[in-house]
Amino acid sequence: MKIAFVFPGQGSQHVGMGKALWEAFDEVKTLYEEASEALGYDLAALSFNGPQEELNKTFRTQPSLLTASISAYKVLFSKGVIPYVMAGHSLGEYSAIVAAGVIPFREAVALTEKRGIFMQEAVPEGKGLMAAIMGLNRNKVDDVCLSVESGYVSPANYNCPGQIVIAGEKIAVEDAMNLAKAAGAKRVIPLAVSVPSHCTLMVSASNRLAELLDTVPFRDAGVPLVNNADALFISSAEKIKLSLIKQLNSPLLWEDSIRKMSGNGVDAFIEVGPGKVLSGLIKRIEPEIRTMNVEDVESLEKTLKELGQ
């Protein structure tokens, strides 16, 4: 069986994530200690006890989700489950490159915190917006964004058929939401995020990230990745680094990534980390494909049973 590990991004965080694995496995306790040392605060306390408002701050969410996801990965890998390929949704791409041995975990924890800060500082609070458009195809959403005259808005996440996220300046996104409804969208939902990711408003954050990544040791991936920015199989350290920079200010090609992996023989996806957001998207992209998830002891045991291990 060819298995893909996929790692969740922002929106999958919740108070209590990672706690069950932390209680059950010493290697997970060690990971949280390492993350807390790198960040200068008790990441386990924040992740397990909240408050949710603090956990939802972008620069807190990113290292917290990374640590929860890598905890799930370490436990799954220790049980002998070996991926053929990996991918991550937005922030989840950082979990994927840690799992693939591209950068050390401790470096990634500090890196994702700074990435969150760069993103927050790129667009002042309240100036940007993201919204999910349900029930329109890609071309229609592209047309809607191009027809907005009040400011900048563009597609940001091609998540699955009939679900595309747009991002940009608040007024322009609001206008695009109204145009999408008029064009026949089934639902239009503003997202509770403070940063308009994966669009050109993130160029200044990308530039700062590029400088930071030059200080981080990168290695070629031990397992190939399918990247967000291009939906291509990549393994070289340099390509991965450039992809992380491009990812922040370019549309995220999740639907294309899943099709790329299934087209290359992947017949099962395991969502590694909190929640089942990606599993839901995958089912809408490839309805016949097997999906599993690992976020706690119960889901770990269920997945191992399904894999016959």
Short mmCIF file of N, CA and C in Angstrom, two decimals, residues 164-256:
data_model
loop_
_atom_site.label_atom_id
_atom_site.label_comp_id
_atom_site.label_asym_id
_atom_site.label_seq_id
_atom_site.Cartn_x
_atom_site.Cartn_y
_atom_site.Cartn_z
N ILE A 164 -13.43 27.03 -2.39
CA ILE A 164 -12.26 27.86 -2.69
C ILE A 164 -12.25 29.02 -1.71
N VAL A 165 -11.08 29.28 -1.14
CA VAL A 165 -10.93 30.40 -0.20
C VAL A 165 -10.30 31.57 -0.94
N ILE A 166 -10.85 32.76 -0.71
CA ILE A 166 -10.28 33.98 -1.28
C ILE A 166 -9.67 34.82 -0.16
N ALA A 167 -8.74 35.70 -0.53
CA ALA A 167 -8.06 36.54 0.46
C ALA A 167 -7.72 37.88 -0.16
N GLY A 168 -7.57 38.88 0.71
CA GLY A 168 -7.18 40.20 0.22
C GLY A 168 -7.55 41.30 1.18
N GLU A 169 -7.71 42.50 0.64
CA GLU A 169 -8.11 43.65 1.45
C GLU A 169 -9.57 43.49 1.86
N LYS A 170 -9.88 43.87 3.07
CA LYS A 170 -11.20 43.58 3.66
C LYS A 170 -12.37 44.02 2.77
N ILE A 171 -12.35 45.25 2.31
CA ILE A 171 -13.46 45.77 1.51
C ILE A 171 -13.58 44.99 0.20
N ALA A 172 -12.45 44.70 -0.43
CA ALA A 172 -12.47 43.97 -1.70
C ALA A 172 -12.98 42.55 -1.51
N VAL A 173 -12.59 41.91 -0.42
CA VAL A 173 -13.08 40.55 -0.15
C VAL A 173 -14.59 40.57 0.10
N GLU A 174 -15.06 41.55 0.84
CA GLU A 174 -16.50 41.68 1.10
C GLU A 174 -17.27 41.89 -0.21
N ASP A 175 -16.73 42.70 -1.11
CA ASP A 175 -17.36 42.90 -2.42
C ASP A 175 -17.38 41.60 -3.22
N ALA A 176 -16.26 40.85 -3.15
CA ALA A 176 -16.18 39.57 -3.86
C ALA A 176 -17.18 38.57 -3.29
N MET A 177 -17.39 38.62 -1.98
CA MET A 177 -18.38 37.73 -1.36
C MET A 177 -19.78 38.01 -1.91
N ASN A 178 -20.12 39.27 -2.04
CA ASN A 178 -21.43 39.64 -2.59
C ASN A 178 -21.56 39.22 -4.05
N LEU A 179 -20.50 39.42 -4.82
CA LEU A 179 -20.51 39.02 -6.24
C LEU A 179 -20.62 37.49 -6.37
N ALA A 180 -19.96 36.77 -5.46
CA ALA A 180 -20.01 35.30 -5.49
C ALA A 180 -21.44 34.81 -5.22
N LYS A 181 -22.09 35.46 -4.25
CA LYS A 181 -23.50 35.10 -3.97
C LYS A 181 -24.37 35.34 -5.20
N ALA A 182 -24.15 36.49 -5.84
CA ALA A 182 -24.92 36.83 -7.04
C ALA A 182 -24.64 35.87 -8.19
N ALA A 183 -23.42 35.29 -8.18
CA ALA A 183 -23.03 34.35 -9.24
C ALA A 183 -23.51 32.93 -8.97
N GLY A 184 -24.18 32.73 -7.83
CA GLY A 184 -24.76 31.42 -7.55
C GLY A 184 -24.06 30.58 -6.50
N ALA A 185 -23.14 31.18 -5.73
CA ALA A 185 -22.47 30.43 -4.66
C ALA A 185 -23.50 29.92 -3.66
N LYS A 186 -23.32 28.67 -3.20
CA LYS A 186 -24.26 28.08 -2.24
C LYS A 186 -24.09 28.73 -0.86
N ARG A 187 -22.84 28.93 -0.49
CA ARG A 187 -22.55 29.59 0.79
C ARG A 187 -21.30 30.43 0.64
N VAL A 188 -21.24 31.53 1.39
CA VAL A 188 -20.06 32.39 1.43
C VAL A 188 -19.79 32.69 2.89
N ILE A 189 -18.62 32.29 3.38
CA ILE A 189 -18.36 32.36 4.82
C ILE A 189 -17.07 33.13 5.10
N PRO A 190 -17.15 34.27 5.81
CA PRO A 190 -15.91 34.93 6.22
C PRO A 190 -15.19 34.06 7.25
N LEU A 191 -13.88 33.93 7.13
CA LEU A 191 -13.11 33.07 8.03
C LEU A 191 -12.59 33.85 9.23
N ALA A 192 -12.57 33.17 10.36
CA ALA A 192 -12.11 33.80 11.60
C ALA A 192 -10.58 33.73 11.70
N VAL A 193 -9.92 34.36 10.74
CA VAL A 193 -8.45 34.44 10.76
C VAL A 193 -8.06 35.92 10.67
N SER A 194 -6.95 36.25 11.30
CA SER A 194 -6.55 37.66 11.35
C SER A 194 -5.62 38.04 10.22
N VAL A 195 -5.20 37.05 9.42
CA VAL A 195 -4.19 37.30 8.38
C VAL A 195 -4.67 36.76 7.03
N PRO A 196 -4.64 37.57 5.96
CA PRO A 196 -5.00 37.08 4.62
C PRO A 196 -3.83 36.35 3.96
N SER A 197 -3.74 35.05 4.19
CA SER A 197 -2.60 34.26 3.71
C SER A 197 -2.72 33.92 2.23
N HIS A 198 -1.58 33.46 1.67
CA HIS A 198 -1.52 32.91 0.30
C HIS A 198 -2.01 33.90 -0.76
N CYS A 199 -1.65 35.16 -0.57
CA CYS A 199 -1.92 36.17 -1.58
C CYS A 199 -0.79 37.20 -1.54
N THR A 200 -0.78 38.14 -2.49
CA THR A 200 0.36 39.06 -2.59
C THR A 200 0.47 40.04 -1.44
N LEU A 201 -0.55 40.12 -0.58
CA LEU A 201 -0.41 40.95 0.63
C LEU A 201 0.64 40.38 1.58
N MET A 202 1.05 39.15 1.33
CA MET A 202 2.05 38.49 2.17
C MET A 202 3.48 38.62 1.62
N VAL A 203 3.67 39.43 0.58
CA VAL A 203 5.01 39.53 -0.03
C VAL A 203 6.06 40.00 0.98
N SER A 204 5.72 40.99 1.80
CA SER A 204 6.71 41.48 2.78
C SER A 204 7.03 40.38 3.80
N ALA A 205 6.03 39.60 4.18
CA ALA A 205 6.27 38.47 5.09
C ALA A 205 7.14 37.42 4.41
N SER A 206 6.90 37.17 3.12
CA SER A 206 7.72 36.21 2.36
C SER A 206 9.17 36.65 2.31
N ASN A 207 9.39 37.94 2.11
CA ASN A 207 10.76 38.46 2.04
C ASN A 207 11.49 38.27 3.36
N ARG A 208 10.78 38.54 4.46
CA ARG A 208 11.38 38.35 5.79
C ARG A 208 11.63 36.86 6.06
N LEU A 209 10.68 36.04 5.62
CA LEU A 209 10.83 34.60 5.79
C LEU A 209 12.04 34.08 5.01
N ALA A 210 12.23 34.61 3.80
CA ALA A 210 13.37 34.19 2.97
C ALA A 210 14.69 34.45 3.69
N GLU A 211 14.81 35.62 4.31
CA GLU A 211 16.03 35.94 5.06
C GLU A 211 16.22 34.99 6.23
N LEU A 212 15.13 34.69 6.91
CA LEU A 212 15.21 33.78 8.06
C LEU A 212 15.58 32.36 7.63
N LEU A 213 15.00 31.90 6.54
CA LEU A 213 15.28 30.53 6.08
C LEU A 213 16.74 30.34 5.69
N ASP A 214 17.39 31.42 5.29
CA ASP A 214 18.82 31.34 4.95
C ASP A 214 19.68 31.03 6.17
N THR A 215 19.12 31.21 7.37
CA THR A 215 19.88 30.93 8.60
C THR A 215 19.59 29.52 9.14
N VAL A 216 18.68 28.81 8.48
CA VAL A 216 18.25 27.48 8.96
C VAL A 216 18.89 26.40 8.10
N PRO A 217 19.47 25.36 8.72
CA PRO A 217 20.06 24.26 7.94
C PRO A 217 18.98 23.40 7.27
N PHE A 218 19.01 23.31 5.95
CA PHE A 218 18.07 22.49 5.18
C PHE A 218 18.81 21.26 4.63
N ARG A 219 18.12 20.11 4.63
CA ARG A 219 18.65 18.90 4.01
C ARG A 219 17.64 18.39 3.00
N ASP A 220 18.10 17.57 2.06
CA ASP A 220 17.16 16.94 1.12
C ASP A 220 16.18 16.07 1.90
N ALA A 221 14.96 15.96 1.40
CA ALA A 221 13.92 15.20 2.09
C ALA A 221 14.19 13.70 2.00
N GLY A 222 13.99 13.01 3.12
CA GLY A 222 14.11 11.55 3.14
C GLY A 222 12.92 10.87 2.49
N VAL A 223 11.79 11.58 2.47
CA VAL A 223 10.56 11.12 1.81
C VAL A 223 10.10 12.27 0.92
N PRO A 224 9.70 12.03 -0.33
CA PRO A 224 9.28 13.13 -1.20
C PRO A 224 8.09 13.90 -0.63
N LEU A 225 8.02 15.19 -0.98
CA LEU A 225 6.91 16.04 -0.60
C LEU A 225 6.16 16.46 -1.86
N VAL A 226 4.85 16.64 -1.73
CA VAL A 226 4.10 17.34 -2.77
C VAL A 226 3.79 18.72 -2.21
N ASN A 227 4.27 19.76 -2.90
CA ASN A 227 4.24 21.09 -2.30
C ASN A 227 2.95 21.85 -2.60
N ASN A 228 2.64 22.78 -1.72
CA ASN A 228 1.43 23.61 -1.84
C ASN A 228 1.46 24.52 -3.06
N ALA A 229 2.61 25.10 -3.32
CA ALA A 229 2.70 26.18 -4.31
C ALA A 229 2.56 25.69 -5.75
N ASP A 230 3.01 24.45 -6.01
CA ASP A 230 3.03 23.94 -7.39
C ASP A 230 2.36 22.59 -7.55
N ALA A 231 2.06 21.91 -6.44
CA ALA A 231 1.51 20.54 -6.48
C ALA A 231 2.44 19.60 -7.24
N LEU A 232 3.74 19.70 -6.93
CA LEU A 232 4.75 18.86 -7.56
C LEU A 232 5.48 18.03 -6.51
N PHE A 233 5.98 16.87 -6.91
CA PHE A 233 6.87 16.10 -6.05
C PHE A 233 8.22 16.81 -5.98
N ILE A 234 8.66 17.14 -4.79
CA ILE A 234 9.98 17.76 -4.64
C ILE A 234 10.73 17.09 -3.47
N SER A 235 12.05 17.07 -3.57
CA SER A 235 12.87 16.47 -2.52
C SER A 235 14.10 17.30 -2.16
N SER A 236 14.59 18.13 -3.10
CA SER A 236 15.85 18.82 -2.85
C SER A 236 15.66 19.96 -1.84
N ALA A 237 16.67 20.15 -1.02
CA ALA A 237 16.63 21.18 0.03
C ALA A 237 16.33 22.56 -0.56
N GLU A 238 16.99 22.88 -1.67
CA GLU A 238 16.83 24.21 -2.25
C GLU A 238 15.41 24.43 -2.79
N LYS A 239 14.86 23.42 -3.44
CA LYS A 239 13.49 23.54 -3.97
C LYS A 239 12.48 23.68 -2.84
N ILE A 240 12.71 22.95 -1.77
CA ILE A 240 11.78 23.02 -0.63
C ILE A 240 11.84 24.41 0.00
N LYS A 241 13.02 24.94 0.16
CA LYS A 241 13.17 26.29 0.75
C LYS A 241 12.45 27.33 -0.12
N LEU A 242 12.68 27.29 -1.42
CA LEU A 242 12.03 28.25 -2.33
C LEU A 242 10.51 28.07 -2.32
N SER A 243 10.07 26.83 -2.19
CA SER A 243 8.64 26.55 -2.16
C SER A 243 7.97 27.13 -0.93
N LEU A 244 8.64 27.08 0.22
CA LEU A 244 8.08 27.64 1.46
C LEU A 244 7.91 29.16 1.35
N ILE A 245 8.83 29.79 0.65
CA ILE A 245 8.75 31.25 0.46
C ILE A 245 7.58 31.57 -0.48
N LYS A 246 7.51 30.84 -1.59
CA LYS A 246 6.46 31.06 -2.59
C LYS A 246 5.07 30.77 -2.02
N GLN A 247 5.01 29.75 -1.15
CA GLN A 247 3.74 29.30 -0.58
C GLN A 247 2.98 30.41 0.12
N LEU A 248 3.72 31.30 0.78
CA LEU A 248 3.09 32.31 1.62
C LEU A 248 2.33 33.36 0.81
N ASN A 249 2.79 33.64 -0.41
CA ASN A 249 2.13 34.70 -1.20
C ASN A 249 1.51 34.18 -2.50
N SER A 250 1.32 32.86 -2.60
CA SER A 250 0.72 32.25 -3.80
C SER A 250 -0.46 31.37 -3.40
N PRO A 251 -1.39 31.14 -4.33
CA PRO A 251 -2.51 30.25 -4.00
C PRO A 251 -2.04 28.85 -3.60
N LEU A 252 -2.76 28.27 -2.65
CA LEU A 252 -2.44 26.95 -2.13
C LEU A 252 -3.21 25.90 -2.94
N LEU A 253 -2.49 25.02 -3.61
CA LEU A 253 -3.10 24.08 -4.56
C LEU A 253 -3.37 22.73 -3.90
N TRP A 254 -4.30 22.70 -2.96
CA TRP A 254 -4.53 21.45 -2.21
C TRP A 254 -5.24 20.40 -3.07
N GLU A 255 -6.26 20.80 -3.79
CA GLU A 255 -6.96 19.84 -4.65
C GLU A 255 -5.98 19.22 -5.66
N ASP A 256 -5.16 20.04 -6.27
CA ASP A 256 -4.17 19.56 -7.24
C ASP A 256 -3.17 18.60 -6.58
#
